[in-house]
XYZ file of C-alpha atoms in Angstrom:
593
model
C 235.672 -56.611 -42.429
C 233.687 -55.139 -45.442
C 232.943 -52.340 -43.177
C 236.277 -51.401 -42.200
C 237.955 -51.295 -45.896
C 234.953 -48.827 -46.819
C 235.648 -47.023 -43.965
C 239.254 -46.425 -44.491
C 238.982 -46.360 -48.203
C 236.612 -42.772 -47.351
C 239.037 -41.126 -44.890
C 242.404 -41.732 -46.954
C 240.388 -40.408 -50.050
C 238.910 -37.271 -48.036
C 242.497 -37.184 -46.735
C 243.884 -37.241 -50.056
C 242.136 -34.754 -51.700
C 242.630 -32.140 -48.709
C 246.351 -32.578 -48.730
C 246.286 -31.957 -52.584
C 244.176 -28.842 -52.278
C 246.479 -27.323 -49.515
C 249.437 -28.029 -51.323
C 248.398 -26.364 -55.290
C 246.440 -23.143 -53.456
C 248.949 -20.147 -51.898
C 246.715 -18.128 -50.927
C 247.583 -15.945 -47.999
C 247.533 -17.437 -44.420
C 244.679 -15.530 -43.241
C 242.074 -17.720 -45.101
C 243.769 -20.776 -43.520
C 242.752 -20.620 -40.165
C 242.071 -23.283 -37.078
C 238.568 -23.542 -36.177
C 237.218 -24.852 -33.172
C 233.469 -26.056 -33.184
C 231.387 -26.918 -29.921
C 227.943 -28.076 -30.737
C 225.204 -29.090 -28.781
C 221.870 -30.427 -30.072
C 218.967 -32.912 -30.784
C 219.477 -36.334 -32.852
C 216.192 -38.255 -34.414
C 216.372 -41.614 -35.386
C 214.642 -43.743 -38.558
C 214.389 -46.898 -38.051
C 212.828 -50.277 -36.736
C 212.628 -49.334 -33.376
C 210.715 -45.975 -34.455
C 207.601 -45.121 -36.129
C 207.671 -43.642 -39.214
C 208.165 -39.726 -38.619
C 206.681 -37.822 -40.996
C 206.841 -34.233 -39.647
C 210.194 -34.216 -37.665
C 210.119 -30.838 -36.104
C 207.081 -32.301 -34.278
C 209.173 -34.951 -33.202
C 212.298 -33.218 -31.756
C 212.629 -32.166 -27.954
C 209.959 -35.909 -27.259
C 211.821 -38.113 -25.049
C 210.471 -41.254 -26.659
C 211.617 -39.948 -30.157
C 214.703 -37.687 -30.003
C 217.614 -37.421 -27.563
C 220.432 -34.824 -26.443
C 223.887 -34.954 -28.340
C 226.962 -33.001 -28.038
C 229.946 -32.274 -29.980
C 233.368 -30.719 -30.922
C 234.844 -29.663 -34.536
C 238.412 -29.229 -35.087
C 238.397 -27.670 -39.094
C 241.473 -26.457 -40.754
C 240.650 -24.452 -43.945
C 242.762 -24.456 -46.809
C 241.056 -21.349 -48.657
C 238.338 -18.809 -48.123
C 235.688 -21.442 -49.189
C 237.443 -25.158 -48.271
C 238.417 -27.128 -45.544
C 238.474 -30.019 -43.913
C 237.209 -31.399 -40.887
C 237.389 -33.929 -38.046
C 234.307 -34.280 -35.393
C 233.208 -36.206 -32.509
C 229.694 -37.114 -31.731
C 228.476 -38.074 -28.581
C 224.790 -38.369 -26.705
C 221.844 -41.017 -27.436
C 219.630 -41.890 -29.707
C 215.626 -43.121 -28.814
C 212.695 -44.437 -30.485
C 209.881 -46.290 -30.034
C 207.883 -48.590 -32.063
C 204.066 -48.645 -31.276
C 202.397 -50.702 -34.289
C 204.194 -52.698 -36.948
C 203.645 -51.632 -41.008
C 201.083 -54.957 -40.924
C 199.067 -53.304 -38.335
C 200.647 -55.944 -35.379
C 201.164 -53.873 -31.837
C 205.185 -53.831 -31.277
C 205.519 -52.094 -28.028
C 209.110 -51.619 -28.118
C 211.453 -49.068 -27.575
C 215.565 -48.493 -27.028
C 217.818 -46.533 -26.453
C 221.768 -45.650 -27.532
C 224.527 -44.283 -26.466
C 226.612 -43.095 -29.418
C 230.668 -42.176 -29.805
C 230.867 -40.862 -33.548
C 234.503 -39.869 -34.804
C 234.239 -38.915 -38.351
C 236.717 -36.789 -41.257
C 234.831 -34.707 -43.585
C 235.284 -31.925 -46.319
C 233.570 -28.331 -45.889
C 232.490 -26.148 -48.641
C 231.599 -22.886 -47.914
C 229.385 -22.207 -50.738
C 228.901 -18.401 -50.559
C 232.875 -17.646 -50.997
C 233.629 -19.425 -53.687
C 231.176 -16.692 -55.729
C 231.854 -13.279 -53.267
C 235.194 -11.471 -52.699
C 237.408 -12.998 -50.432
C 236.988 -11.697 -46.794
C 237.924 -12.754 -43.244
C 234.458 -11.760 -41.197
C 231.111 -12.349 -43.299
C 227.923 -11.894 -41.442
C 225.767 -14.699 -43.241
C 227.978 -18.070 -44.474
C 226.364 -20.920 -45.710
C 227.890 -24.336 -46.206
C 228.149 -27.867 -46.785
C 229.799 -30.395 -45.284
C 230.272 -34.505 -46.126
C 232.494 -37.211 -45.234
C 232.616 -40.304 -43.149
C 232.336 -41.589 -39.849
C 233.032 -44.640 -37.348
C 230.230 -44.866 -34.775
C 230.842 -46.912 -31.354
C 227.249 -47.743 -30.214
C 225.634 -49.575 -26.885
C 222.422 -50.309 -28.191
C 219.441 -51.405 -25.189
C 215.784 -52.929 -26.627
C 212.751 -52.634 -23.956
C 209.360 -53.463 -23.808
C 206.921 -50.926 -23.491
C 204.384 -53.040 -21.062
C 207.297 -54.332 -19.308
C 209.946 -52.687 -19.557
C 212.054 -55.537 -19.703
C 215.333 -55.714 -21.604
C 214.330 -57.798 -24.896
C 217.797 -57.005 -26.554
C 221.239 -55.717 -26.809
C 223.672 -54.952 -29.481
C 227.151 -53.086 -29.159
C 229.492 -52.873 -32.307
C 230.557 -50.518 -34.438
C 229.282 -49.058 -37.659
C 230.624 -47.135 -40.901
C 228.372 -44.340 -41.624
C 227.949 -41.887 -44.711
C 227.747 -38.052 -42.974
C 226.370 -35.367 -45.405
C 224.791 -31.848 -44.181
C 224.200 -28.560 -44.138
C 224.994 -25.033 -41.907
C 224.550 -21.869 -41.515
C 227.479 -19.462 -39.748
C 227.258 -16.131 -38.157
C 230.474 -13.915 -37.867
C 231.034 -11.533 -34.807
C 234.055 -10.721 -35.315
C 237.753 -12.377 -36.734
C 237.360 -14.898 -34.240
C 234.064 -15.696 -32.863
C 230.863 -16.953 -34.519
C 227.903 -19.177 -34.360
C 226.412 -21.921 -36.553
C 223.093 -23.650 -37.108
C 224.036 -27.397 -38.247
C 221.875 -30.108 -39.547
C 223.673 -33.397 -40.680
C 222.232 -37.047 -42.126
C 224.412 -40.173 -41.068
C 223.830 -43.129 -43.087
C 225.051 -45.940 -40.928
C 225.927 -48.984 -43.148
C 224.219 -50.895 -39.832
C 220.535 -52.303 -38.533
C 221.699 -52.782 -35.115
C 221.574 -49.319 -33.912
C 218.301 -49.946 -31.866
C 218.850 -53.191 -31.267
C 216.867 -54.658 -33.689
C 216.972 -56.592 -36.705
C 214.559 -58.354 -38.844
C 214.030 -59.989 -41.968
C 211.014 -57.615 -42.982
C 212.953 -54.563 -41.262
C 214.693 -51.805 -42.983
C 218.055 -52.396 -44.645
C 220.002 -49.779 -42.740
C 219.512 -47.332 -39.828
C 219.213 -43.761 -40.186
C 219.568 -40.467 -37.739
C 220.102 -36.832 -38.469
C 221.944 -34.793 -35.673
C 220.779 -30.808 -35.237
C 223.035 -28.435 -33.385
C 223.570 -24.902 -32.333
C 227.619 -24.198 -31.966
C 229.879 -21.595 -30.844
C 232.913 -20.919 -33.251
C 236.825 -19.660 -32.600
C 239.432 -19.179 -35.191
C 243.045 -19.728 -34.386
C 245.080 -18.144 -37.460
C 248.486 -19.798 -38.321
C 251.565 -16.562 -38.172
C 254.283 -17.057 -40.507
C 257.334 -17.740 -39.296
C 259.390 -14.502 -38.150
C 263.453 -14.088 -39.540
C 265.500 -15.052 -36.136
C 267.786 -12.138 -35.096
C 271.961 -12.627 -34.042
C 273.708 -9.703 -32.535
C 272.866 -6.215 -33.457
C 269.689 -7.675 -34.900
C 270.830 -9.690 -37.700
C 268.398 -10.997 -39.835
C 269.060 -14.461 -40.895
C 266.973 -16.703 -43.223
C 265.389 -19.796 -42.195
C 265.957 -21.663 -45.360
C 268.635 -21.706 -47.824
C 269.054 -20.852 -51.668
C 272.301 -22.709 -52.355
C 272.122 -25.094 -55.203
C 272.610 -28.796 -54.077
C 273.233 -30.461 -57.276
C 276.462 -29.062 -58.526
C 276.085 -30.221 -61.558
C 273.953 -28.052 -62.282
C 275.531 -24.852 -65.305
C 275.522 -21.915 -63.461
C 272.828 -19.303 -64.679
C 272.386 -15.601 -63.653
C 270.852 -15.319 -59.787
C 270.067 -12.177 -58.291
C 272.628 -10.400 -56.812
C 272.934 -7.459 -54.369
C 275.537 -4.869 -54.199
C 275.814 -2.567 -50.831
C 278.119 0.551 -52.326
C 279.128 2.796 -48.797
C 281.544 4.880 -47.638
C 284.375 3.020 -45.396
C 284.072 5.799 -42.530
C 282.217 9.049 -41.271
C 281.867 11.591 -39.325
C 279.778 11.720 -35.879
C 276.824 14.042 -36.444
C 277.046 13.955 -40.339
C 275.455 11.781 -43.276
C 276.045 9.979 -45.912
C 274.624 8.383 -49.313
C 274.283 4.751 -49.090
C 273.315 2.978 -52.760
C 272.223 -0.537 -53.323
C 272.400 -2.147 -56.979
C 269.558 -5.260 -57.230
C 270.939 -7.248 -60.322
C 267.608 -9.189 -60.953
C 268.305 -9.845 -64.795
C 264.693 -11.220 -65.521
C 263.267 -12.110 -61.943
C 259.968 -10.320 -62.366
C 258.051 -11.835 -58.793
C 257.625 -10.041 -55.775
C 260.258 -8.898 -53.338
C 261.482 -7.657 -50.212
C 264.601 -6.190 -49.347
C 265.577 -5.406 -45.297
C 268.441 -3.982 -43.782
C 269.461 -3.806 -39.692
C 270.343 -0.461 -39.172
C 272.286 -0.192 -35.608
C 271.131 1.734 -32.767
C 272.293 5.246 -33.308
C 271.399 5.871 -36.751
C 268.523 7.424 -38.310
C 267.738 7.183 -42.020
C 266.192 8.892 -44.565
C 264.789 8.335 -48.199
C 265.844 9.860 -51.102
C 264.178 8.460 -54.823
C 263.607 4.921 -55.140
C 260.403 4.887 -57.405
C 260.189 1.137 -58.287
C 259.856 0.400 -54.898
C 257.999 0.944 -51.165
C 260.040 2.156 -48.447
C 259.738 2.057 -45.016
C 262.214 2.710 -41.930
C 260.888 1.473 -38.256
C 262.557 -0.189 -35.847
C 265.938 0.083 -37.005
C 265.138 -1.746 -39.999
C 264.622 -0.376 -43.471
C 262.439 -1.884 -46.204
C 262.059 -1.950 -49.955
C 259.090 -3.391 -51.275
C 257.988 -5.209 -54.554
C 254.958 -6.443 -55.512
C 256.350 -6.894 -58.783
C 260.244 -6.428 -60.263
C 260.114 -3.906 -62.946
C 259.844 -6.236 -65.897
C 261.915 -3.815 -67.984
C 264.729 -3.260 -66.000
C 267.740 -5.842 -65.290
C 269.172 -3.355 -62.423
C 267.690 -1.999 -59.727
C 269.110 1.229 -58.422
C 268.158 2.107 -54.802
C 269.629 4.756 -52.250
C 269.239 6.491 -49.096
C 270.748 8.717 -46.628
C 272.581 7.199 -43.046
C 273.102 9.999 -40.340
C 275.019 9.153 -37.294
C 274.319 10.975 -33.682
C 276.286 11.989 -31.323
C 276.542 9.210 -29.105
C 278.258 6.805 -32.084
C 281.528 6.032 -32.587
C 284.055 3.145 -34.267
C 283.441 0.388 -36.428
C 279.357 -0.618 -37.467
C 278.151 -3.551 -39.000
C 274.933 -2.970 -41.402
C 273.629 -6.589 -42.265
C 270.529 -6.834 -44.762
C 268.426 -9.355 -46.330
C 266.446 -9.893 -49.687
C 263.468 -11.968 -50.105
C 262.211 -13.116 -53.631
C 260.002 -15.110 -55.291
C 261.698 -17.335 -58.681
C 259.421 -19.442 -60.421
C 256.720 -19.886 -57.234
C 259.647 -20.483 -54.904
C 260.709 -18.074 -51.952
C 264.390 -17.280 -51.778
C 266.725 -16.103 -49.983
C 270.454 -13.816 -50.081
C 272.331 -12.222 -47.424
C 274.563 -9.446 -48.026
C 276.450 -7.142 -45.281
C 278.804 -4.215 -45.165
C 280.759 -2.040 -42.465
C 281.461 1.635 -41.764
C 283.698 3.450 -38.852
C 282.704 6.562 -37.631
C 284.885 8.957 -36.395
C 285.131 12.170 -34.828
C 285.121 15.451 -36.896
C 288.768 16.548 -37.781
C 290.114 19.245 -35.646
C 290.213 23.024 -37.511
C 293.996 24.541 -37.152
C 293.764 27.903 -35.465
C 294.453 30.660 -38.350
C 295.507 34.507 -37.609
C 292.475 36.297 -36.719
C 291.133 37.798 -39.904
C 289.396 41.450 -39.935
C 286.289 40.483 -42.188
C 283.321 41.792 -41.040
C 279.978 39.669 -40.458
C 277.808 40.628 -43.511
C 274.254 41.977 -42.758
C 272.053 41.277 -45.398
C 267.956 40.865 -45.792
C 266.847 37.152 -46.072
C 264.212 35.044 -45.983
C 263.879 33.732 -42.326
C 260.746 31.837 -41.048
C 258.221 32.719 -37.869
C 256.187 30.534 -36.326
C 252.531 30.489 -37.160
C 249.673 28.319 -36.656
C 248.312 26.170 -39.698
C 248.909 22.986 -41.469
C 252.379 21.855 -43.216
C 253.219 20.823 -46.566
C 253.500 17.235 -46.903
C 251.934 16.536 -43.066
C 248.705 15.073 -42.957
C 246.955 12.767 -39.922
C 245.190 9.781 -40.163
C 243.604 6.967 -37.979
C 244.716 3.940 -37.675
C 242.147 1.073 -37.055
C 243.723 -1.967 -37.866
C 247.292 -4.083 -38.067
C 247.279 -7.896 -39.304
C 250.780 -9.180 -38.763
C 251.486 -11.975 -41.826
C 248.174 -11.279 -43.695
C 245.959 -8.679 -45.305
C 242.694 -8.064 -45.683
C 240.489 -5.580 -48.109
C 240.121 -1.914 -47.564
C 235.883 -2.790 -48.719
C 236.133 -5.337 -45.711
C 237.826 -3.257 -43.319
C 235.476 -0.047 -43.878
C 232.281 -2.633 -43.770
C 234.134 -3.510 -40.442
C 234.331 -0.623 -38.523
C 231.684 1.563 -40.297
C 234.444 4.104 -42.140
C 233.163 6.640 -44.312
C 236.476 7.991 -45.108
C 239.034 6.629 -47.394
C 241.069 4.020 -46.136
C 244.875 3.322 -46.342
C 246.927 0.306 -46.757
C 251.043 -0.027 -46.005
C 252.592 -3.191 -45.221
C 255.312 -2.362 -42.519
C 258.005 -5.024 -40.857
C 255.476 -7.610 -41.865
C 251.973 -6.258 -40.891
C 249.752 -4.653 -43.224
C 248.121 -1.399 -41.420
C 244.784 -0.107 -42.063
C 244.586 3.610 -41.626
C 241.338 6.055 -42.661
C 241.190 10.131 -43.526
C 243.455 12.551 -44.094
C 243.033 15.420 -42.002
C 245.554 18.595 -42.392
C 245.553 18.725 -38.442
C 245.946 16.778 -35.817
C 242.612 17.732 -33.672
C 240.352 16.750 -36.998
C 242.147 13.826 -36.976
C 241.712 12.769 -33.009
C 238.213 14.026 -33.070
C 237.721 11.023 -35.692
C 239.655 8.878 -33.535
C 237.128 9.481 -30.901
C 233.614 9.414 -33.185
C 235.580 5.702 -34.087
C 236.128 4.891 -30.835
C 232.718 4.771 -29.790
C 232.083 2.234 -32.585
C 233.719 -0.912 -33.333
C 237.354 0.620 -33.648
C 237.998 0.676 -29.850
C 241.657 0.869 -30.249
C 242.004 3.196 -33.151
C 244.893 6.146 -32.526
C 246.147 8.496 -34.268
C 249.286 8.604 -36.702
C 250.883 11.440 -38.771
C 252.483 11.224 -42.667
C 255.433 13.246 -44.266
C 255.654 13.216 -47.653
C 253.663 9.434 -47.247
C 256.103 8.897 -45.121
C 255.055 7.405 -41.357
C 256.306 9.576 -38.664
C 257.267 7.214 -35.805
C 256.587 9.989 -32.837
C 253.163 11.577 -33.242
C 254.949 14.201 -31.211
C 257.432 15.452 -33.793
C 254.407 16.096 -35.960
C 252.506 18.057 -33.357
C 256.065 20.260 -33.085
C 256.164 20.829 -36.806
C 252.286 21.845 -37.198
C 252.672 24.116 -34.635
C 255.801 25.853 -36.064
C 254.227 26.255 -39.942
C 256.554 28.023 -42.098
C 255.283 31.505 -43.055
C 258.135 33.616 -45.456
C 258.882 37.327 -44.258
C 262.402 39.452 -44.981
C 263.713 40.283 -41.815
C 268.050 40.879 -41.699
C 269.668 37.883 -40.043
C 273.703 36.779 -39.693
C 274.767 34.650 -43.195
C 277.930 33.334 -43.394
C 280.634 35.641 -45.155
C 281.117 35.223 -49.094
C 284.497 36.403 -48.595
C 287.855 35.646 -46.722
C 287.856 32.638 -43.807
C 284.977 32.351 -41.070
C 284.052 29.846 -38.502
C 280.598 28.787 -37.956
C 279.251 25.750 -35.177
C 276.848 23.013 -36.786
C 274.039 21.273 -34.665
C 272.566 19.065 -36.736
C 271.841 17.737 -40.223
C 268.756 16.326 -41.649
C 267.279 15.196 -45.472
C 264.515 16.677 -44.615
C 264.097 20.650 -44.984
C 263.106 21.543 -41.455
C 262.496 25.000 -40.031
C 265.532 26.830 -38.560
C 263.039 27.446 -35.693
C 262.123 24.041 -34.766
C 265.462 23.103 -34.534
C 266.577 26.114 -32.071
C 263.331 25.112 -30.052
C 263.821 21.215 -30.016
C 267.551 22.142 -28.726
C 266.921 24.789 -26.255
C 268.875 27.302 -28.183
C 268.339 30.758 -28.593
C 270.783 32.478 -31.475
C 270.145 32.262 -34.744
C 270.315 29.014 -36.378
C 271.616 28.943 -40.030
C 270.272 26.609 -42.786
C 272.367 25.671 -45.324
C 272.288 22.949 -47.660
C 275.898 20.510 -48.310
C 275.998 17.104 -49.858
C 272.645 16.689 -50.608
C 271.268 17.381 -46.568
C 270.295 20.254 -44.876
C 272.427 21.739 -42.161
C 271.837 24.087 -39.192
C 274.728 26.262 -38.222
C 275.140 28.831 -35.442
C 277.019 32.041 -35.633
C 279.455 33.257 -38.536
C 283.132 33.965 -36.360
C 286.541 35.376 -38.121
C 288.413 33.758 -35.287
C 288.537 30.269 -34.658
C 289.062 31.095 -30.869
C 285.617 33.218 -31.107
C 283.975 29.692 -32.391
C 285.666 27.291 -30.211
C 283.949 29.306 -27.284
C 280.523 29.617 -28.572
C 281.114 25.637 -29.473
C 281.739 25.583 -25.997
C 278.759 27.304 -25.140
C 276.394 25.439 -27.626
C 277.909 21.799 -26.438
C 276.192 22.554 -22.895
C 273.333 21.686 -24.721
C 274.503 19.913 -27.975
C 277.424 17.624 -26.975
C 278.216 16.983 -30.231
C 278.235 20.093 -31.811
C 281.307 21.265 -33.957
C 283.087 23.829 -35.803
C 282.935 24.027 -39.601
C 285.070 26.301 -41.845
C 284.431 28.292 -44.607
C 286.811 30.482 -47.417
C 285.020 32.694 -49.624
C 281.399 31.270 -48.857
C 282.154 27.595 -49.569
C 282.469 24.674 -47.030
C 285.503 23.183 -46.829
């Protein structure tokens, strides 16, 4: 009965101090993994029913000393350097006694089969001193707890071999050891393990005597083969049109509590726009002195493309639909946040939108949560009244128009992309130690994953010729990805279309709309982003002259300059073979109207 309450007073104390740790460290869920341990080995026994073993690698792999065990680890870490863990033991122990200490022949030997099940923490003692990292090649630790060990213990005679005794029972024992593990990779490694259990027992060879030793002994060594299981946070569920909804709430349950300033988010758009045309959309953060990390997401519908204009206090990112501002920190000075961006319909959108969004923030160590939503109708362009046909000739004049040449862009750069760890990070030193880089590594944190990309390269074949020397390394799925302006362009494709159409300035006369009287020209598209006249007539198929103008803060591409609105509804015509959305804008005296 003794026994038992030292037993369970061990494993609720190893318990208790495991839950404790897990709950005060935060650290991210890649250093908390599930690791699975099986082990296979050699156990050596002190005791009665052995002689003293003074050398014991000179005893291991001898039937009538040591025996085979087995065994499994289940481990759940709670930092880079602690866990905890519970094991099963299984196999036999042997020994045999030839002389007694007096000098009396004993002539004895057992064996016993063991079922160990103990809890115990693990300290790896290496990471509490080095930078945190998920793969090291060399990890040593320690590892103590205790254990409950079902026995069937079987005492023979040496002459005889008769049975002289038997004991089976169960025994607290005391587990303390040592280990060494070897990485591969994230998930797979090996360990070398050597453990001492201390049974609180003399019955583990069947023997007992008044002159014997107090309490058995036997140490257990193993080789193991290791696999990690890491724990993915939990991803926002989606409604219709991709609604991201929290999976918690914020809202205050005692209401007694005096209201204080929270955080609050204001989505300023227009009610309605036009198909084929943009707009400025501006959010205010109120964050009054919130100074923790945040994240800010917004569901853009199918249809819609977006663009960024200045938001320096935070990271943007648009992919999948869903745009992202990122804080590792609130500016500290600032009680308002301003943040904008431009929304551009296509063609194939019409009526009523809704745009939901979702911030993320951290107050005083806890995550919260606010929802905030808005609409917008788009509609089709107004129709242009026909006007008498006006005699103003199309004005000739030299200006700067771009030809295609080979070379690299402004702004566009490549780069490789080795790695993506959704719900986690990891170090670029770890990363490049990794996969052998010898080029400058990149981290973004995109839609939850942080992405590990190396190089910049001004073209795209430097870039895949990396790729490839990568490839034949560790990074076996490395690919290639291309940057505007730091920002991710999400078809490699449009990249390889804009370094082959580099922008090179010569004066050569081309059609400009007329700075005087009323003309008529068709637009085919808008963008934020200053893109070459040429590109756009070769992404469209079309062969006049394409216009670039700038209006509301975006660049549009315009075909034609007409007097007559009858000589632009037929080019429209024309042009809507191939741009179905295309449409006729007017001008008087130069300016848009």
């Amino acid at each position: 009965m003794k026994s038992i309450k030292l037993f369970t007073l061990m494993l609720v104390t190893s318990l208790v101090i495991s839950i404790n740790i897990n709950a005060q460290d935060a650290d991210n869920l890649k250093y908390k993994p599930w690791t699975f341990n099986v082990n296979m080995g050699q156990t050596l026994f002190w005791g009665d029913n052995n002689n003293d073993i003074l050398n014991p690698f000179s005893a291991y792999f001898k039937s009538d000393k040591s025996a085979f065990g087995y065994g499994l680890i289940i481990q759940k870490n709670f930092n880079p350097w602690l866990g905890v863990d519970f094991q099963y033991l299984g196999g036999q122990l042997n020994g045999t006694r030839y002389t007694w200490s007096d000098g009396n022949a004993a002539n004895l030997y057992f064996h016993s089969k063991i079922n160990q099940f103990g809890l115990n923490l693990n300290i790896d003692v290496l990471d509490i001193f080095r930078e945190p990292s998920i793969i090291n090649l060399f990890n040593f630790y320690v590892r103590g707890g205790a254990a409950y060990n079902l026995y069937n213990a079987t005492e023979y005679s040496l002459i005889t071999n008769a049975v002289t005794n038997t004991k089976k029972s169960g025994a607290i024992e005391a587990v303390g050891g040592w280990g060494i593990r070897f990485d591969v990779n994230e998930k797979l490694g090996f360990t070398f393990e050597n453990t001492f259990n201390y049974a609180f027992d003399d019955f583990l060879d069947a023997h007992s005597t008044i002159n014997s030793q107090a309490n058995d002994l036997f140490a257990y060594t193993s080789i193991g083969a290791v696999y990690r299981v890491y724990p993915q946070p939990k991803k926002p569920s989606l409604e219709k049109e991709n609604e991201i909804i929290p999976t918690d709430s914020s809202i205050a349950t005692n209401n007694n509590e005096q209201p204080k300033a929270e955080l609050g988010v204001d989505l300023m758009m227009p009610a309605s726009m036009e198909i084929s045309d943009s707009v400025i959309v501006n959010i205010k953060v109120s964050k009054y002195a919130l100074n923790e990390k945040a994240k800010l997401q917004q569901t853009i519908p199918t249809g819609f493309i977006v663009a960024q204009k200045e938001n320096a206090t935070s990271t943007f990112n648009f992919a999948d639909q869903i745009i992202t501002f990122t804080w590792d920190n609130f500016p500290s000075q600032q009680e308002f946040i301003q943040l904008s961006y431009y929304l551009i319909s296509s063609k194939s959108v019409s009526g009523s939108y809704s745009i939901p969004g979702i911030i993320f923030y951290d107050e005083n160590g806890t995550e919260k949560i606010q929802q905030f939503k808005e609409s917008i109708n788009v509609t089709a362009p107004a129709v242009i009244a026909e006007v008498p046909k006006v005699e103003t000739p199309i004005v000739e004049s030299p200006v700067v128009n771009e030809t295609k040449t080979s070379g690299s862009v402004d702004g566009l750069v490549y780069r490789v992309q080795v790695k993506a760890i959704y719900g986690g990070k990891s170090t670029t030193k770890s990363i490049s130690r990794q996969y052998g880089i010898d080029k400058e590594i990149n981290e973004e944190f995109i839609n939850g994953y942080s992405k590990y990309t190396a190089g910049n390269f001004s073209t795209y074949q430097e870039a895949k010729a990396y790729k490839d020397q990568l490839r034949q390394g560790k990074a076996s799925d490395a690919f290639v990805v291309a940057y505007v302006n730091n920002n991710r362009v999400a078809n490699i494709q449009d990249a390889l279309k804009m370094e082959g159409t580099s922008e090179a300035k010569t004066s050569v006369p081309s059609t400009v709309i007329s700075s005087k009287g009323i003309s008529y020209s068709i637009q085919i598209a808008a963008s934020a982003k200053d893109l070459s006249p040429i590109s756009i007539g070769n992404q469209l198929s079309i062969s006049d002259k394409v216009i670039k103008t700038s209006h509301n803060g975006l660049y549009k591409y315009l075909v034609g300059s007409f007097n007559s609105y009858d000589d632009a509804k037929s080019k429209m015509a024309q042009l809507q073979e191939k741009v179905s959305d295309a449409f006729i804008v007017k001008y008087v005296n130069g300016i848009r109207k």
